[in-house]
Amino acid sequence: QQQVKQSPQSLIVQKGGISIINCAYENTAFDYFPWYQQFPGKGPALLIAIRPDVSEKKEGRFTISFNKSAKQFSLHIMDSQPGDSATYFCAAPDTSGTYKYIFGTGTRLKVLA
Amino acid sequence: SAVISQKPSRDICQRGTSLTIQCQVDSQVTMMFWYRQQPGQSLTLIATANQGSEATYESGFVIDKFPISRPNLTFSTLTVSNMSPEDSSIYLCSVRTGASYEQYFGPGTRLTVT
């Protein structure tokens, strides 16, 4: 079964800075690797996702970097804003032949104004 | 994308009772999932709700405790049976179409068991 390790557990960044969250997975699977953003009291919202045969994907201020050989991927938030303060979850596809995602433990980001 | 609604949004229940949570999607979807999320914690998959057949449960979750129904491609229910305070959590419905990587979550049901 897939295992996902996410770090750091919490992160404080100044407004305008770069937030970086890292994830590592154990087993290779050809499916997307998504990131989710969750605000308090809300369900997780799909933020951005990357295919495993692509090394980088950028959408606005959010970028995923993917290192297939190292089995690691990371989320970069450029020009971080107080409105980005939320919990972020990475996910990796399960390798049991289902369409399940296995989620990381989450990173609580706080962007200081 | 898919818009998901859940009922109730929150509830306070007494120990030993049961609560049924409803999940409604605005379009037909291939897969529906039920997750549990303790406050400040990650997402734990309870089961995959299969249309027209029994749900597929993850390790640690059993049908007698969490019976699930999925009568069609847009609706599912999760029942939390014989509740104890340890069942206090947020329960999330999630959907995914087989042709897409996109998985969407509902707003969640916050359950408190006293």
Short mmCIF file of C-alpha atoms in Angstrom, two decimals:
data_model
loop_
_atom_site.label_atom_id
_atom_site.label_comp_id
_atom_site.label_asym_id
_atom_site.label_seq_id
_atom_site.Cartn_x
_atom_site.Cartn_y
_atom_site.Cartn_z
CA GLN A 1 0.00 0.00 0.00
CA GLN A 2 1.11 3.54 -0.73
CA GLN A 3 2.69 5.57 2.07
CA VAL A 4 2.99 9.35 2.03
CA LYS A 5 5.16 11.49 4.29
CA GLN A 6 4.55 15.24 4.40
CA SER A 7 6.66 17.99 5.95
CA PRO A 8 6.77 20.35 7.67
CA GLN A 9 3.84 19.91 10.02
CA SER A 10 3.48 23.68 10.31
CA LEU A 11 4.96 26.64 8.52
CA ILE A 12 5.00 30.37 9.15
CA VAL A 13 5.90 32.66 6.27
CA GLN A 14 6.00 36.41 5.88
CA LYS A 15 3.70 38.01 3.34
CA GLY A 16 5.36 37.98 -0.05
CA GLY A 17 7.61 35.08 0.83
CA ILE A 18 7.77 31.59 -0.66
CA SER A 19 6.05 28.70 1.10
CA ILE A 20 7.44 25.24 0.39
CA ILE A 21 5.79 22.00 1.45
CA ASN A 22 7.33 18.62 0.73
CA CYS A 23 5.95 15.14 0.27
CA ALA A 24 7.55 11.76 -0.29
CA TYR A 25 5.83 8.62 -1.49
CA GLU A 26 6.91 4.99 -1.52
CA ASN A 27 5.41 3.26 -4.53
CA THR A 28 5.28 4.32 -8.15
CA ALA A 29 1.89 4.59 -9.78
CA PHE A 30 0.78 6.23 -12.99
CA ASP A 31 -1.87 8.60 -11.79
CA TYR A 32 -1.91 12.22 -10.78
CA PHE A 33 -0.40 13.61 -7.59
CA PRO A 34 -2.73 16.34 -6.28
CA TRP A 35 -2.51 19.00 -3.61
CA TYR A 36 -5.49 20.11 -1.58
CA GLN A 37 -6.14 23.29 0.38
CA GLN A 38 -8.43 23.25 3.38
CA PHE A 39 -9.76 26.22 5.32
CA PRO A 40 -11.22 25.77 8.81
CA GLY A 41 -14.74 24.40 8.71
CA LYS A 42 -14.56 23.56 5.00
CA GLY A 43 -13.88 20.45 3.00
CA PRO A 44 -10.55 20.10 1.20
CA ALA A 45 -10.44 21.83 -2.18
CA LEU A 46 -8.38 20.58 -5.10
CA LEU A 47 -5.60 23.10 -5.67
CA ILE A 48 -3.31 21.70 -8.33
CA ALA A 49 -2.21 18.29 -9.58
CA ILE A 50 0.66 16.90 -11.62
CA ARG A 51 1.20 13.84 -13.78
CA PRO A 52 4.21 11.69 -12.78
CA ASP A 53 5.82 12.07 -16.22
CA VAL A 54 6.05 15.86 -15.79
CA SER A 55 8.68 17.57 -13.64
CA GLU A 56 6.86 20.82 -12.96
CA LYS A 57 3.43 22.34 -13.21
CA LYS A 58 2.57 25.94 -12.51
CA GLU A 59 -0.83 27.54 -11.98
CA GLY A 60 -0.67 31.16 -10.97
CA ARG A 61 1.32 31.44 -7.75
CA PHE A 62 1.23 27.69 -7.13
CA THR A 63 3.86 25.33 -8.54
CA ILE A 64 4.34 21.59 -8.11
CA SER A 65 7.82 20.20 -8.55
CA PHE A 66 8.01 16.46 -9.12
CA ASN A 67 11.12 14.29 -8.75
CA LYS A 68 10.21 10.80 -9.92
CA SER A 69 13.60 9.25 -9.21
CA ALA A 70 13.60 10.50 -5.63
CA LYS A 71 9.87 9.80 -5.21
CA GLN A 72 9.33 13.30 -3.92
CA PHE A 73 7.11 16.20 -4.88
CA SER A 74 6.65 19.63 -3.43
CA LEU A 75 4.27 22.58 -3.49
CA HIS A 76 5.67 26.07 -3.84
CA ILE A 77 3.49 29.07 -3.11
CA MET A 78 5.07 32.20 -4.50
CA ASP A 79 4.31 35.66 -3.12
CA SER A 80 2.44 34.08 -0.20
CA GLN A 81 -0.56 36.03 1.05
CA PRO A 82 -2.47 35.98 4.35
CA GLY A 83 -5.39 34.49 2.42
CA ASP A 84 -3.22 31.44 1.71
CA SER A 85 -3.25 30.60 5.41
CA ALA A 86 -4.79 27.13 5.46
CA THR A 87 -3.91 23.48 5.83
CA TYR A 88 -2.40 21.83 2.77
CA PHE A 89 -2.52 18.11 2.00
CA CYS A 90 -0.57 16.26 -0.63
CA ALA A 91 -1.86 12.98 -2.01
CA ALA A 92 -0.40 10.08 -3.93
CA PRO A 93 -2.25 7.43 -5.92
CA ASP A 94 -2.79 4.11 -4.24
CA THR A 95 -1.06 1.20 -5.94
CA SER A 96 -3.70 -1.44 -5.25
CA GLY A 97 -5.42 -0.99 -8.60
CA THR A 98 -8.09 1.34 -7.31
CA TYR A 99 -8.64 5.03 -7.87
CA LYS A 100 -7.93 5.94 -4.27
CA TYR A 101 -5.60 8.65 -3.13
CA ILE A 102 -3.48 8.33 -0.01
CA PHE A 103 -3.18 11.64 1.81
CA GLY A 104 -0.27 13.17 3.65
CA THR A 105 -0.55 14.31 7.23
CA GLY A 106 -1.08 17.95 6.34
CA THR A 107 0.83 21.21 6.73
CA ARG A 108 -0.68 24.13 8.56
CA LEU A 109 0.49 27.30 6.82
CA LYS A 110 0.25 30.72 8.37
CA VAL A 111 1.18 33.76 6.34
CA LEU A 112 1.88 36.83 8.42
CA ALA A 113 0.63 40.18 7.17
CA SER B 1 -16.10 19.79 -11.39
CA ALA B 2 -18.73 18.40 -9.03
CA VAL B 3 -20.78 20.15 -6.39
CA ILE B 4 -21.36 18.06 -3.32
CA SER B 5 -23.80 18.71 -0.51
CA GLN B 6 -23.99 16.92 2.80
CA LYS B 7 -26.71 16.72 5.39
CA PRO B 8 -26.61 17.42 8.24
CA SER B 9 -23.77 19.92 8.41
CA ARG B 10 -23.34 19.19 12.08
CA ASP B 11 -25.04 17.26 14.84
CA ILE B 12 -24.69 16.48 18.50
CA CYS B 13 -25.73 12.95 19.35
CA GLN B 14 -25.96 10.83 22.43
CA ARG B 15 -23.87 7.77 23.04
CA GLY B 16 -25.45 4.57 21.71
CA THR B 17 -27.54 6.22 19.01
CA SER B 18 -27.01 6.24 15.24
CA LEU B 19 -26.73 9.05 12.71
CA THR B 20 -27.16 8.85 8.96
CA ILE B 21 -25.26 11.34 6.82
CA GLN B 22 -26.45 12.07 3.31
CA CYS B 23 -24.29 12.99 0.34
CA GLN B 24 -25.77 14.40 -2.85
CA VAL B 25 -23.77 15.19 -6.00
CA ASP B 26 -24.95 17.44 -8.80
CA SER B 27 -23.77 15.03 -11.50
CA GLN B 28 -23.28 11.33 -11.98
CA VAL B 29 -19.94 10.13 -10.69
CA THR B 30 -18.13 6.83 -10.88
CA MET B 31 -16.65 6.73 -7.41
CA MET B 32 -17.87 7.98 -4.07
CA PHE B 33 -15.80 7.81 -0.93
CA TRP B 34 -16.38 8.45 2.74
CA TYR B 35 -13.58 9.92 4.86
CA ARG B 36 -13.15 10.74 8.50
CA GLN B 37 -11.08 13.67 9.68
CA GLN B 38 -10.27 14.29 13.31
CA PRO B 39 -9.77 18.01 14.09
CA GLY B 40 -6.33 19.06 12.94
CA GLN B 41 -5.61 15.66 11.44
CA SER B 42 -5.37 14.10 8.03
CA LEU B 43 -8.02 12.37 5.96
CA THR B 44 -8.73 8.72 6.71
CA LEU B 45 -10.65 6.73 4.14
CA ILE B 46 -13.53 4.76 5.66
CA ALA B 47 -14.88 3.08 2.55
CA THR B 48 -15.63 3.31 -1.14
CA ALA B 49 -19.35 3.38 -1.84
CA ASN B 50 -20.16 1.14 -4.77
CA GLN B 51 -23.32 1.69 -6.76
CA GLY B 52 -25.57 -1.35 -6.59
CA SER B 53 -23.24 -3.44 -4.44
CA GLU B 54 -21.72 -3.57 -0.99
CA ALA B 55 -19.23 -0.88 -0.04
CA THR B 56 -15.52 -1.66 0.14
CA TYR B 57 -14.20 -0.93 3.61
CA GLU B 58 -10.67 0.03 4.60
CA SER B 59 -8.78 -1.74 7.32
CA GLY B 60 -10.17 -0.85 10.72
CA PHE B 61 -13.66 -0.01 9.50
CA VAL B 62 -16.54 -2.50 9.40
CA ILE B 63 -19.96 -2.56 7.83
CA ASP B 64 -21.80 -3.09 11.10
CA LYS B 65 -20.39 0.16 12.48
CA PHE B 66 -20.47 2.21 9.27
CA PRO B 67 -23.16 0.88 6.94
CA ILE B 68 -23.15 2.63 3.58
CA SER B 69 -25.72 2.78 0.85
CA ARG B 70 -25.41 4.01 -2.71
CA PRO B 71 -28.65 3.57 -4.59
CA ASN B 72 -27.58 5.56 -7.67
CA LEU B 73 -24.69 7.50 -9.21
CA THR B 74 -25.45 10.79 -7.41
CA PHE B 75 -26.37 9.82 -3.84
CA SER B 76 -24.91 7.95 -0.90
CA THR B 77 -25.45 7.66 2.83
CA LEU B 78 -23.11 6.79 5.67
CA THR B 79 -24.53 5.69 9.00
CA VAL B 80 -22.48 5.88 12.16
CA SER B 81 -23.98 3.22 14.41
CA ASN B 82 -23.97 2.76 18.16
CA MET B 83 -21.96 5.92 18.57
CA SER B 84 -19.38 6.57 21.25
CA PRO B 85 -17.43 9.77 22.00
CA GLU B 86 -14.54 8.33 19.93
CA ASP B 87 -16.75 8.72 16.84
CA SER B 88 -16.72 12.49 17.26
CA SER B 89 -15.16 13.69 14.05
CA ILE B 90 -15.77 15.34 10.71
CA TYR B 91 -17.16 13.00 8.09
CA LEU B 92 -16.51 13.91 4.47
CA CYS B 93 -18.08 12.65 1.28
CA SER B 94 -15.82 12.70 -1.77
CA VAL B 95 -16.32 11.87 -5.43
CA ARG B 96 -14.20 11.11 -8.44
CA THR B 97 -14.95 10.22 -12.03
CA GLY B 98 -12.89 7.38 -13.42
CA ALA B 99 -11.83 9.39 -16.43
CA SER B 100 -10.40 12.25 -14.40
CA TYR B 101 -7.84 12.68 -11.66
CA GLU B 102 -10.04 15.27 -10.03
CA GLN B 103 -11.45 14.27 -6.69
CA TYR B 104 -13.82 16.61 -4.92
CA PHE B 105 -14.91 16.83 -1.32
CA GLY B 106 -18.14 17.85 0.28
CA PRO B 107 -18.28 20.43 3.08
CA GLY B 108 -18.30 17.76 5.76
CA THR B 109 -20.52 16.78 8.66
CA ARG B 110 -19.23 17.66 12.09
CA LEU B 111 -20.36 15.04 14.56
CA THR B 112 -20.10 15.35 18.31
CA VAL B 113 -21.04 12.40 20.48
CA THR B 114 -21.78 13.08 24.13
#
